Amino acid sequence: MIYEDYAIFTPGPVKMSDEILQLGAKQTPYFRNAAFSDVCFDCETGLLEMVSAPEGSKVVFLTASGTAGMESAVMNLLGKDDNALVVNGGGFGARFVDICATHAVPHTDFGVKNTDLSEIEKMAPDEAYTALVVNAHETSVGHLYNLDAMGEYAEKNDMLYIVDAISMMVTDSLNMQQSNIDVVIASSQKGLALPPGLTMVILAPKAIEKLLDINSLYFNFKDYLRNGERGQTPYTPAVTIMLQLQARLKQISKRGGVAQSIENAKTIADYFRASIKALPLKEYTAFMPNAMTTLTPTDGKSAMDIVNDLEEKYKVMVCPNGGAERDIVFRVSHMGEMTKEYTDILIDALHDYYGIARS
Ligand SMILES: *Cc1c(COP(=O)(O)O)cnc(C)c1O
């Protein structure tokens, strides 16, 4: 099914701007030349600036979904001699745990709930760890962790700090230097509001020094860094998405920089949350990012039914949860090309659905 005439509030893919969509309609150019190297350099510089990466940081561009960014970061940086503390507050935390298990990286599955880990120092198991691995925004439940507090803890204990920022960069504050982050994993289809298919791993010098010689051809970061010196990737990159990324970074900058993007996301998230106060829905977590609102029905209705009804009756896409949470929560993304007017489509649909007049 093609959702062209649907209003989309799903946490990836998200609503894209016309400017980016138009680039997607063009012929994909040849890329082994200086013109495309400049595109790669532009993308790298823009990304590094956006996350306040320390001097000497580099970006690995992989043609794959975000999970490949997560997995390849673990593969290239953690080995048998490591001991990783993996924050697990939901589906994406569990994925990092699975990745560590798959690659036989010694790790602790650090299950957390109802905390943003401001107190990680007190909560973490008392063990010697070499790495802290976390999803800054645990998208499965809409939970944002305290990156500064975790960074302090990581630095104090000399741990490599790996942050999956896929669903919060561009909408929520991310500063590698301020939070002592060594690795940031990004992906095209969330806050960056591009098509899926490109994942980026940003490596601070501390991470670059620690890169391992690994048993993989496609995911060998050292090879990507070598090729990156001339603005190329070892294998065919997602050329069009790279061109869209270049345009998107320019767009963010033209609109007032990433601080302005974050401010806009916050305005939209606050507006949405304030506008649905009269409805029998409550916020699922006290630690919501600007990127997303997670809601629980308070009138006994099934969250899954609400999601299905919004799609069928109003052509509005929000996101259900799976498993045990399928009837308990649904998620509304504020990532991408969002305005108050666009958000009104969902707010009005919800009011109509409940038969409650919007105040
Ligand atoms: C979406 C997302 C990913 C990546 O998922 P893919 O489907 O592999 O792109 C990873 N981590 C988080 C926190 C996400 O929200």
CSV table of N, CA and C in Angstrom, one decimal, residues 69-87 96-97 99-108 129-134 158-163 182-183 185 203 206-207 209-215 221:
chain,number,residue,atom,x,y,z
A,69,GLY,N,24.5,-0.2,11.5
A,69,GLY,CA,25.3,0.8,12.2
A,69,GLY,C,25.6,0.3,13.6
A,70,MET,N,24.6,-0.2,14.3
A,70,MET,CA,24.7,-0.7,15.7
A,70,MET,C,25.7,-1.9,15.7
A,71,GLU,N,25.4,-2.8,14.8
A,71,GLU,CA,26.1,-4.1,14.8
A,71,GLU,C,27.6,-3.9,14.4
A,72,SER,N,27.8,-3.1,13.4
A,72,SER,CA,29.2,-2.9,12.9
A,72,SER,C,30.0,-2.1,13.9
A,73,ALA,N,29.3,-1.2,14.7
A,73,ALA,CA,30.1,-0.4,15.7
A,73,ALA,C,30.6,-1.4,16.8
A,74,VAL,N,29.7,-2.3,17.2
A,74,VAL,CA,30.1,-3.3,18.2
A,74,VAL,C,31.2,-4.2,17.6
A,75,MET,N,31.0,-4.7,16.3
A,75,MET,CA,32.0,-5.6,15.7
A,75,MET,C,33.4,-4.9,15.6
A,76,ASN,N,33.4,-3.6,15.3
A,76,ASN,CA,34.7,-3.0,15.1
A,76,ASN,C,35.4,-2.4,16.3
A,77,LEU,N,34.6,-2.4,17.4
A,77,LEU,CA,35.2,-1.7,18.6
A,77,LEU,C,35.2,-2.6,19.8
A,78,LEU,N,34.4,-3.7,19.9
A,78,LEU,CA,34.4,-4.5,21.1
A,78,LEU,C,34.8,-5.9,20.7
A,79,GLY,N,35.6,-6.5,21.6
A,79,GLY,CA,36.1,-7.9,21.4
A,79,GLY,C,36.0,-8.7,22.6
A,80,LYS,N,36.7,-9.9,22.6
A,80,LYS,CA,36.6,-10.8,23.7
A,80,LYS,C,37.2,-10.2,25.0
A,81,ASP,N,38.1,-9.3,24.8
A,81,ASP,CA,38.7,-8.7,26.0
A,81,ASP,C,37.9,-7.6,26.6
A,82,ASP,N,36.8,-7.3,26.0
A,82,ASP,CA,36.0,-6.2,26.5
A,82,ASP,C,34.9,-6.7,27.5
A,83,ASN,N,34.3,-5.8,28.2
A,83,ASN,CA,33.2,-6.1,29.0
A,83,ASN,C,32.2,-4.9,28.9
A,84,ALA,N,31.1,-5.1,28.2
A,84,ALA,CA,30.2,-4.0,27.9
A,84,ALA,C,29.0,-3.9,28.8
A,85,LEU,N,28.7,-2.7,29.3
A,85,LEU,CA,27.5,-2.5,30.0
A,85,LEU,C,26.5,-2.0,29.0
A,86,VAL,N,25.5,-2.8,28.7
A,86,VAL,CA,24.5,-2.5,27.7
A,86,VAL,C,23.2,-2.1,28.3
A,87,VAL,N,22.8,-0.8,28.2
A,87,VAL,CA,21.5,-0.3,28.7
A,87,VAL,C,20.4,-0.9,27.9
A,96,PHE,N,20.9,-4.4,21.1
A,96,PHE,CA,22.3,-4.3,21.4
A,96,PHE,C,22.8,-5.5,22.2
A,97,VAL,N,21.9,-6.0,23.1
A,97,VAL,CA,22.3,-7.2,23.9
A,97,VAL,C,22.4,-8.3,22.9
A,99,ILE,N,23.2,-8.2,19.8
A,99,ILE,CA,24.4,-8.0,19.0
A,99,ILE,C,25.6,-8.5,19.7
A,100,CYS,N,25.7,-8.1,21.0
A,100,CYS,CA,26.9,-8.5,21.8
A,100,CYS,C,26.9,-10.0,21.9
A,101,ALA,N,25.8,-10.6,22.1
A,101,ALA,CA,25.8,-12.0,22.3
A,101,ALA,C,26.2,-12.7,20.9
A,102,THR,N,25.7,-12.2,19.8
A,102,THR,CA,26.0,-12.8,18.5
A,102,THR,C,27.5,-12.7,18.2
A,103,HIS,N,28.1,-11.6,18.7
A,103,HIS,CA,29.6,-11.5,18.4
A,103,HIS,C,30.4,-11.9,19.6
A,104,ALA,N,29.9,-12.6,20.5
A,104,ALA,CA,30.6,-13.1,21.7
A,104,ALA,C,31.4,-12.0,22.4
A,105,VAL,N,30.7,-10.9,22.6
A,105,VAL,CA,31.3,-9.8,23.3
A,105,VAL,C,30.8,-9.9,24.8
A,106,PRO,N,31.7,-10.1,25.8
A,106,PRO,CA,31.3,-10.2,27.1
A,106,PRO,C,30.5,-8.9,27.5
A,107,HIS,N,29.3,-9.1,28.1
A,107,HIS,CA,28.5,-8.0,28.4
A,107,HIS,C,27.5,-8.2,29.5
A,108,THR,N,27.0,-7.2,30.1
A,108,THR,CA,25.9,-7.2,31.1
A,108,THR,C,24.7,-6.6,30.5
A,129,TYR,N,34.0,-2.4,33.7
A,129,TYR,CA,33.5,-2.4,32.3
A,129,TYR,C,34.5,-1.6,31.4
A,130,THR,N,34.5,-2.0,30.1
A,130,THR,CA,35.4,-1.3,29.2
A,130,THR,C,34.5,-0.4,28.3
A,131,ALA,N,33.2,-0.7,28.2
A,131,ALA,CA,32.3,0.1,27.3
A,131,ALA,C,30.9,0.3,27.9
A,132,LEU,N,30.3,1.4,27.5
A,132,LEU,CA,28.9,1.7,27.9
A,132,LEU,C,28.2,1.8,26.5
A,133,VAL,N,27.2,1.0,26.3
A,133,VAL,CA,26.4,1.0,25.1
A,133,VAL,C,25.0,1.3,25.3
A,134,VAL,N,24.5,2.3,24.6
A,134,VAL,CA,23.1,2.8,24.9
A,134,VAL,C,22.4,3.4,23.7
A,158,ASP,N,36.7,5.1,32.6
A,158,ASP,CA,37.5,4.8,31.4
A,158,ASP,C,36.8,3.8,30.4
A,159,MET,N,35.5,4.1,30.2
A,159,MET,CA,34.8,3.2,29.3
A,159,MET,C,34.6,3.9,27.9
A,160,LEU,N,34.6,3.1,26.9
A,160,LEU,CA,34.3,3.6,25.5
A,160,LEU,C,32.7,3.8,25.5
A,161,TYR,N,32.3,5.0,25.2
A,161,TYR,CA,30.9,5.4,25.3
A,161,TYR,C,30.3,5.4,23.9
A,162,ILE,N,29.5,4.3,23.6
A,162,ILE,CA,28.8,4.1,22.3
A,162,ILE,C,27.3,4.5,22.4
A,163,VAL,N,26.9,5.5,21.6
A,163,VAL,CA,25.6,6.0,21.7
A,163,VAL,C,24.8,5.8,20.3
A,182,ASP,N,32.1,8.8,22.5
A,182,ASP,CA,33.1,8.3,21.6
A,182,ASP,C,32.6,7.8,20.2
A,183,VAL,N,31.4,7.3,20.2
A,183,VAL,CA,30.8,6.8,19.0
A,183,VAL,C,29.3,7.2,18.9
A,185,ILE,N,25.9,6.6,16.5
A,185,ILE,CA,25.3,5.9,15.4
A,185,ILE,C,24.1,6.7,14.9
A,203,LEU,N,32.9,8.4,14.6
A,203,LEU,CA,34.0,8.0,15.5
A,203,LEU,C,34.8,9.1,16.0
A,206,LYS,N,39.3,8.8,20.0
A,206,LYS,CA,39.5,7.7,21.0
A,206,LYS,C,38.9,6.3,20.4
A,207,ALA,N,37.8,6.4,19.7
A,207,ALA,CA,37.3,5.2,19.0
A,207,ALA,C,38.1,4.8,17.8
A,209,GLU,N,41.3,5.1,17.4
A,209,GLU,CA,42.5,4.4,18.0
A,209,GLU,C,42.2,2.9,18.4
A,210,LYS,N,40.9,2.7,18.8
A,210,LYS,CA,40.6,1.4,19.3
A,210,LYS,C,40.1,0.4,18.3
A,211,LEU,N,40.0,0.9,17.0
A,211,LEU,CA,39.4,0.0,16.0
A,211,LEU,C,40.1,-1.3,15.9
A,212,LEU,N,39.4,-2.4,15.8
A,212,LEU,CA,40.0,-3.8,15.7
A,212,LEU,C,40.2,-4.2,14.3
A,213,ASP,N,41.0,-5.2,14.1
A,213,ASP,CA,41.1,-5.9,12.8
A,213,ASP,C,40.0,-7.0,12.8
A,214,ILE,N,39.0,-6.8,12.0
A,214,ILE,CA,37.9,-7.7,12.2
A,214,ILE,C,37.7,-8.7,11.0
A,215,ASN,N,36.9,-9.7,11.3
A,215,ASN,CA,36.6,-10.7,10.4
A,215,ASN,C,35.4,-10.4,9.5
A,221,PHE,N,35.6,-1.1,9.3
A,221,PHE,CA,35.7,0.3,9.5
A,221,PHE,C,37.0,0.9,9.0
